[in-house]
Short mmCIF file of C-alpha atoms in Angstrom, two decimals:
data_model
loop_
_atom_site.label_atom_id
_atom_site.label_comp_id
_atom_site.label_asym_id
_atom_site.label_seq_id
_atom_site.Cartn_x
_atom_site.Cartn_y
_atom_site.Cartn_z
CA UNK A 900 0.24 -0.16 -0.24
CA UNK A 901 1.57 3.98 -0.82
CA UNK A 902 0.94 5.94 1.92
CA UNK A 903 -0.81 9.06 1.43
CA UNK A 904 1.53 12.26 2.70
CA UNK A 905 -0.67 15.71 3.62
CA UNK A 906 0.35 18.25 0.60
CA UNK A 907 1.24 22.14 2.21
CA UNK A 908 -1.14 24.00 0.48
CA UNK A 909 0.26 28.00 -0.23
CA UNK A 910 -1.29 30.72 -0.92
CA UNK A 911 -1.77 32.35 -3.91
CA UNK A 912 -1.50 36.34 -4.26
CA UNK A 913 -2.86 38.65 -7.73
CA UNK A 914 0.01 40.76 -8.16
CA UNK A 915 -2.10 44.09 -9.48
CA UNK A 916 -1.47 45.04 -13.22
CA UNK A 917 0.87 42.25 -13.46
CA UNK A 918 -2.04 40.45 -15.59
CA UNK A 919 -2.34 43.65 -18.07
CA UNK A 920 1.57 44.26 -18.36
CA UNK A 921 1.25 40.08 -19.97
CA UNK A 922 -1.98 41.07 -22.25
CA UNK A 923 0.27 44.54 -23.72
CA UNK A 924 3.18 42.23 -24.45
CA UNK A 925 1.17 40.21 -26.07
CA UNK A 926 -0.54 42.71 -27.54
CA UNK A 927 2.72 44.30 -28.87
CA UNK A 928 3.72 40.62 -30.62
CA UNK A 929 0.86 40.48 -32.59
CA UNK A 930 1.04 43.68 -33.92
CA UNK A 931 4.08 42.89 -34.42
CA UNK A 932 3.72 40.07 -36.73
CA UNK A 933 1.40 41.38 -37.96
CA UNK A 934 2.36 44.15 -39.75
CA UNK A 935 5.35 41.35 -40.30
CA UNK A 936 3.01 39.54 -42.43
CA UNK A 937 1.95 42.94 -44.32
CA UNK A 938 5.22 43.49 -45.16
CA UNK A 939 5.25 39.84 -46.34
CA UNK A 940 2.63 40.28 -48.39
CA UNK A 941 3.56 43.53 -49.70
CA UNK A 942 6.64 42.28 -51.29
CA UNK A 943 5.05 39.08 -52.73
CA UNK A 944 7.24 37.11 -50.63
CA UNK A 945 6.47 33.12 -49.86
CA UNK A 946 3.41 31.68 -48.72
CA UNK A 947 5.05 29.76 -45.61
CA UNK A 948 6.78 33.06 -44.31
CA UNK A 949 3.51 35.11 -44.37
CA UNK A 950 1.52 31.96 -43.06
CA UNK A 951 3.69 31.74 -40.07
CA UNK A 952 3.47 35.27 -39.38
CA UNK A 953 -0.33 34.78 -39.06
CA UNK A 954 0.68 32.16 -36.93
CA UNK A 955 2.78 33.98 -35.34
CA UNK A 956 0.08 37.09 -34.43
CA UNK A 957 -2.84 34.84 -33.70
CA UNK A 958 -0.48 32.80 -30.79
CA UNK A 959 0.47 36.22 -29.25
CA UNK A 960 -3.08 37.17 -29.53
CA UNK A 961 -3.89 34.02 -27.49
CA UNK A 962 -0.38 35.13 -24.81
CA UNK A 963 -3.00 38.17 -24.02
CA UNK A 964 -6.66 36.53 -24.27
CA UNK A 965 -5.70 33.99 -21.24
CA UNK A 966 -3.85 37.40 -19.40
CA UNK A 967 -7.12 39.29 -19.61
CA UNK A 968 -9.86 39.07 -21.33
CA UNK A 969 -10.12 42.87 -22.60
CA UNK A 970 -7.16 41.58 -25.05
CA UNK A 971 -9.98 40.77 -26.74
CA UNK A 972 -10.28 44.66 -28.28
CA UNK A 973 -7.54 43.48 -30.29
CA UNK A 974 -8.39 42.45 -33.81
CA UNK A 975 -9.69 46.38 -33.56
CA UNK A 976 -6.94 47.46 -33.30
CA UNK A 977 -5.06 45.46 -35.42
CA UNK A 978 -8.09 46.16 -37.97
CA UNK A 979 -7.84 49.97 -36.97
CA UNK A 980 -3.38 49.31 -38.50
CA UNK A 981 -4.95 47.76 -41.82
CA UNK A 982 -7.58 50.02 -42.32
CA UNK A 983 -5.83 53.86 -41.41
CA UNK A 984 -2.14 52.39 -43.22
CA UNK A 985 -2.63 50.05 -45.59
CA UNK A 986 -2.24 51.49 -48.67
CA UNK A 987 -5.06 49.86 -50.74
CA UNK A 988 -7.11 48.67 -47.58
CA UNK A 989 -10.01 46.75 -48.38
CA UNK A 990 -12.75 44.76 -46.39
CA UNK A 991 -11.83 41.49 -48.48
CA UNK A 992 -8.44 42.02 -47.32
CA UNK A 993 -8.33 42.70 -44.08
CA UNK A 994 -10.70 39.89 -42.78
CA UNK A 995 -8.35 37.82 -44.61
CA UNK A 996 -5.74 38.45 -42.22
CA UNK A 997 -7.90 38.91 -39.19
CA UNK A 998 -9.32 35.74 -39.21
CA UNK A 999 -7.95 33.91 -36.85
CA UNK A 1000 -7.76 36.89 -35.03
CA UNK A 1001 -11.60 36.99 -34.71
CA UNK A 1002 -12.29 33.94 -33.24
CA UNK A 1003 -10.09 34.59 -30.68
CA UNK A 1004 -11.70 37.58 -28.67
CA UNK A 1005 -15.37 36.17 -29.59
CA UNK A 1006 -13.72 33.24 -28.08
CA UNK A 1007 -12.54 35.27 -25.01
CA UNK A 1008 -16.15 37.42 -24.08
CA UNK A 1009 -17.45 34.06 -24.68
CA UNK A 1010 -15.84 32.50 -22.14
CA UNK A 1011 -16.24 34.89 -20.13
CA UNK A 1012 -19.10 35.36 -19.63
CA UNK A 1013 -19.61 32.51 -18.85
CA UNK A 1014 -17.14 32.27 -15.89
CA UNK A 1015 -19.09 35.22 -14.47
CA UNK A 1016 -19.06 35.72 -10.94
CA UNK A 1017 -21.68 37.73 -9.44
CA UNK A 1018 -20.81 40.51 -7.97
CA UNK A 1019 -23.08 42.84 -5.44
CA UNK A 1020 -22.54 45.60 -7.60
CA UNK A 1021 -25.71 48.70 -7.90
CA UNK A 1022 -24.58 49.14 -11.90
CA UNK A 1023 -26.16 52.18 -13.31
CA UNK A 1024 -28.82 51.29 -16.26
CA UNK A 1025 -27.22 50.68 -19.78
CA UNK A 1026 -28.05 53.46 -21.76
CA UNK A 1027 -29.33 55.96 -18.91
CA UNK A 1028 -28.04 59.34 -17.69
CA UNK A 1029 -26.71 58.11 -14.43
CA UNK A 1030 -24.71 55.62 -17.03
CA UNK A 1031 -23.94 58.03 -19.45
CA UNK A 1032 -22.39 60.69 -16.31
CA UNK A 1033 -20.90 57.65 -14.91
CA UNK A 1034 -18.62 56.49 -18.34
CA UNK A 1035 -17.75 60.64 -19.09
CA UNK A 1036 -16.44 60.71 -14.89
CA UNK A 1037 -14.38 57.95 -15.79
CA UNK A 1038 -12.74 59.11 -18.88
CA UNK A 1039 -12.19 62.34 -17.31
CA UNK A 1040 -10.21 60.55 -13.91
CA UNK A 1041 -8.71 58.59 -16.74
CA UNK A 1042 -7.38 61.50 -18.87
CA UNK A 1043 -6.47 63.20 -15.11
CA UNK A 1044 -4.33 60.12 -13.95
CA UNK A 1045 -2.52 60.69 -17.11
CA UNK A 1046 -1.62 64.22 -16.85
CA UNK A 1047 -1.27 64.42 -13.42
CA UNK A 1048 -0.43 60.48 -11.92
CA UNK A 1049 -1.18 61.71 -7.80
CA UNK A 1050 -3.39 59.79 -5.13
CA UNK A 1051 -2.41 56.30 -7.47
CA UNK A 1052 -4.37 52.76 -5.35
CA UNK A 1053 -4.93 49.91 -6.05
CA UNK A 1054 -8.58 51.09 -5.33
CA UNK A 1055 -10.31 53.63 -6.25
CA UNK A 1056 -14.12 54.53 -5.19
CA UNK A 1057 -16.29 55.19 -7.68
CA UNK A 1058 -17.72 57.91 -8.75
CA UNK A 1059 -21.07 57.80 -9.27
CA UNK A 1060 -21.98 60.76 -10.17
CA UNK A 1061 -25.45 62.29 -8.95
CA UNK A 1062 -26.33 63.83 -13.28
CA UNK A 1063 -25.16 64.95 -16.20
CA UNK A 1064 -24.77 68.46 -14.14
CA UNK A 1065 -21.65 66.70 -12.02
CA UNK A 1066 -18.27 68.78 -12.18
CA UNK A 1067 -16.86 65.50 -13.20
CA UNK A 1068 -18.86 64.33 -16.06
CA UNK A 1069 -19.55 67.84 -16.61
CA UNK A 1070 -15.97 67.41 -17.35
CA UNK A 1071 -15.64 64.13 -18.89
CA UNK A 1072 -17.57 65.51 -21.82
CA UNK A 1073 -15.83 68.75 -22.31
CA UNK A 1074 -12.91 65.87 -22.92
CA UNK A 1075 -14.98 63.35 -25.27
CA UNK A 1076 -15.28 66.80 -27.61
CA UNK A 1077 -11.61 67.39 -27.48
CA UNK A 1078 -10.90 64.38 -27.90
CA UNK A 1079 -13.12 64.02 -31.27
CA UNK A 1080 -12.29 67.19 -32.21
CA UNK A 1081 -8.22 66.12 -32.03
CA UNK A 1082 -9.35 63.38 -34.20
CA UNK A 1083 -11.00 65.09 -37.05
CA UNK A 1084 -8.63 68.07 -37.35
CA UNK A 1085 -5.18 65.26 -37.27
CA UNK A 1086 -7.13 62.71 -39.06
CA UNK A 1087 -5.31 62.75 -42.18
CA UNK A 1088 -2.43 62.24 -40.71
CA UNK A 1089 -2.67 58.43 -40.49
CA UNK A 1090 0.13 57.73 -37.80
CA UNK A 1091 -1.03 59.64 -35.71
CA UNK A 1092 -5.37 58.60 -36.08
CA UNK A 1093 -4.02 54.83 -35.28
CA UNK A 1094 -2.33 56.09 -31.79
CA UNK A 1095 -5.29 58.09 -30.78
CA UNK A 1096 -7.56 55.14 -32.18
CA UNK A 1097 -5.69 52.44 -30.28
CA UNK A 1098 -5.70 54.65 -27.66
CA UNK A 1099 -9.94 55.62 -27.43
CA UNK A 1100 -10.13 51.19 -29.17
CA UNK A 1101 -8.17 49.61 -25.07
CA UNK A 1102 -9.85 51.90 -23.16
CA UNK A 1103 -13.20 51.43 -24.14
CA UNK A 1104 -13.79 47.94 -22.76
CA UNK A 1105 -12.91 49.44 -18.83
CA UNK A 1106 -14.13 52.78 -18.97
CA UNK A 1107 -18.23 51.42 -18.11
CA UNK A 1108 -19.47 51.39 -21.23
CA UNK A 1109 -19.65 48.09 -19.94
CA UNK A 1110 -20.57 47.74 -16.27
CA UNK A 1111 -17.90 46.71 -14.65
CA UNK A 1112 -17.78 45.89 -11.28
CA UNK A 1113 -13.54 47.90 -10.47
CA UNK A 1114 -14.68 51.19 -12.35
CA UNK A 1115 -11.35 52.60 -13.36
CA UNK A 1116 -7.81 51.22 -12.18
CA UNK A 1117 -4.09 52.71 -12.71
CA UNK A 1118 -2.84 48.31 -14.95
CA UNK A 1119 -6.80 49.71 -17.51
CA UNK A 1120 -4.13 52.51 -18.60
CA UNK A 1121 -1.43 50.14 -19.86
CA UNK A 1122 -2.59 48.59 -22.95
CA UNK A 1123 -4.29 52.00 -24.02
CA UNK A 1124 -1.46 54.12 -23.31
CA UNK A 1125 0.50 52.30 -26.89
CA UNK A 1126 -1.25 53.68 -28.87
CA UNK A 1127 -1.20 57.77 -27.07
CA UNK A 1128 2.51 56.94 -27.21
CA UNK A 1129 2.43 55.97 -30.79
CA UNK A 1130 0.87 59.57 -31.70
CA UNK A 1131 3.48 61.59 -29.47
CA UNK A 1132 6.47 60.08 -30.66
CA UNK A 1133 4.97 60.38 -34.75
CA UNK A 1134 3.97 64.18 -33.80
CA UNK A 1135 6.92 65.36 -32.61
CA UNK A 1136 8.59 63.62 -35.03
CA UNK A 1137 8.23 67.75 -37.09
CA UNK A 1138 10.29 69.01 -33.77
CA UNK A 1139 13.37 67.27 -34.97
CA UNK A 1140 13.53 68.48 -38.13
CA UNK A 1141 13.23 72.33 -36.16
CA UNK A 1142 15.43 71.56 -33.29
CA UNK A 1143 18.19 71.03 -34.95
CA UNK A 1144 22.23 72.45 -33.68
CA UNK A 1145 23.38 72.12 -30.37
CA UNK A 1146 22.02 74.10 -28.13
CA UNK A 1147 18.23 73.57 -28.95
CA UNK A 1148 19.62 69.79 -28.62
CA UNK A 1149 21.02 70.27 -25.18
CA UNK A 1150 17.62 71.56 -23.59
CA UNK A 1151 15.45 68.78 -25.16
CA UNK A 1152 17.79 66.46 -23.26
CA UNK A 1153 18.00 69.29 -20.37
CA UNK A 1154 14.21 68.81 -20.09
CA UNK A 1155 13.89 65.02 -20.27
CA UNK A 1156 15.54 65.06 -17.20
CA UNK A 1157 14.56 67.75 -15.34
CA UNK A 1158 10.64 65.09 -15.83
CA UNK A 1159 12.39 62.06 -15.47
CA UNK A 1160 14.65 63.22 -12.15
CA UNK A 1161 10.23 64.51 -11.33
CA UNK A 1162 8.55 61.58 -12.40
CA UNK A 1163 11.09 59.24 -10.90
CA UNK A 1164 10.59 61.44 -6.99
CA UNK A 1165 6.87 60.83 -7.85
CA UNK A 1166 7.03 56.72 -8.62
CA UNK A 1167 9.68 56.96 -5.42
CA UNK A 1168 5.95 57.61 -3.13
CA UNK A 1169 4.13 56.35 -4.83
CA UNK A 1170 5.35 53.51 -3.97
CA UNK A 1171 5.84 53.42 -0.11
CA UNK A 1172 1.58 52.85 -0.74
CA UNK A 1173 3.06 48.73 -0.18
CA UNK A 1174 4.96 48.62 2.50
CA UNK A 1175 3.19 46.10 4.37
CA UNK A 1176 1.38 43.07 2.43
CA UNK A 1177 -1.74 45.42 3.51
#
């Protein structure tokens, strides 16, 4: 007879933000291999490397979806690139290159819905005034966090604006209006438009458009920030061509050092939040 020995069970620790980082890494891998596929396609390369690039994109998307369900938005990000950047973006061409990603996205949403746990949260009714005020408030608070990331925490109190005329909701409405205006004005700048589209699409699932028991979190901004970084990098291109010479370069370097120093100081202060397990 075999002796049965008790097995010690170690507690599982949930680390806030880890799954979003893994999802973001998967999304970057997916866009990398999809761009490789499009490059091989445009060059008229052999079918084997093209299929390998497509398969790698699907595997990266799968890894992202297994990390976090928000990765279901990745097919939309890829389609946004095809629709905005490709020279001849035809619907059939886009669907042919992304059908595997769409299957993963739909499967992720279905699995997420089937495995959802009931949370005792009083959600605002969809398409109601309270729902709209909440969506606008969350959008404003997310932009505010990006502009001045202070007072960060793991859990934020729900915004629960009393109505559309709440200051946060009004600021959110103004921010949405300015965002739409900016997208319209930059519609002919393809890469900037793609970056802003990425930001908005990636931010959408966690902006309470579909009510969720976590109103907002800093980790929800990881994936959207990639698009914002792309837009800002492309927009700064003309400055690099205009500011030539040692003096402007020294000024840019000095400003960068000051900015990084401020951000490092703020980060060091924020890390003190994690002094204990609580």
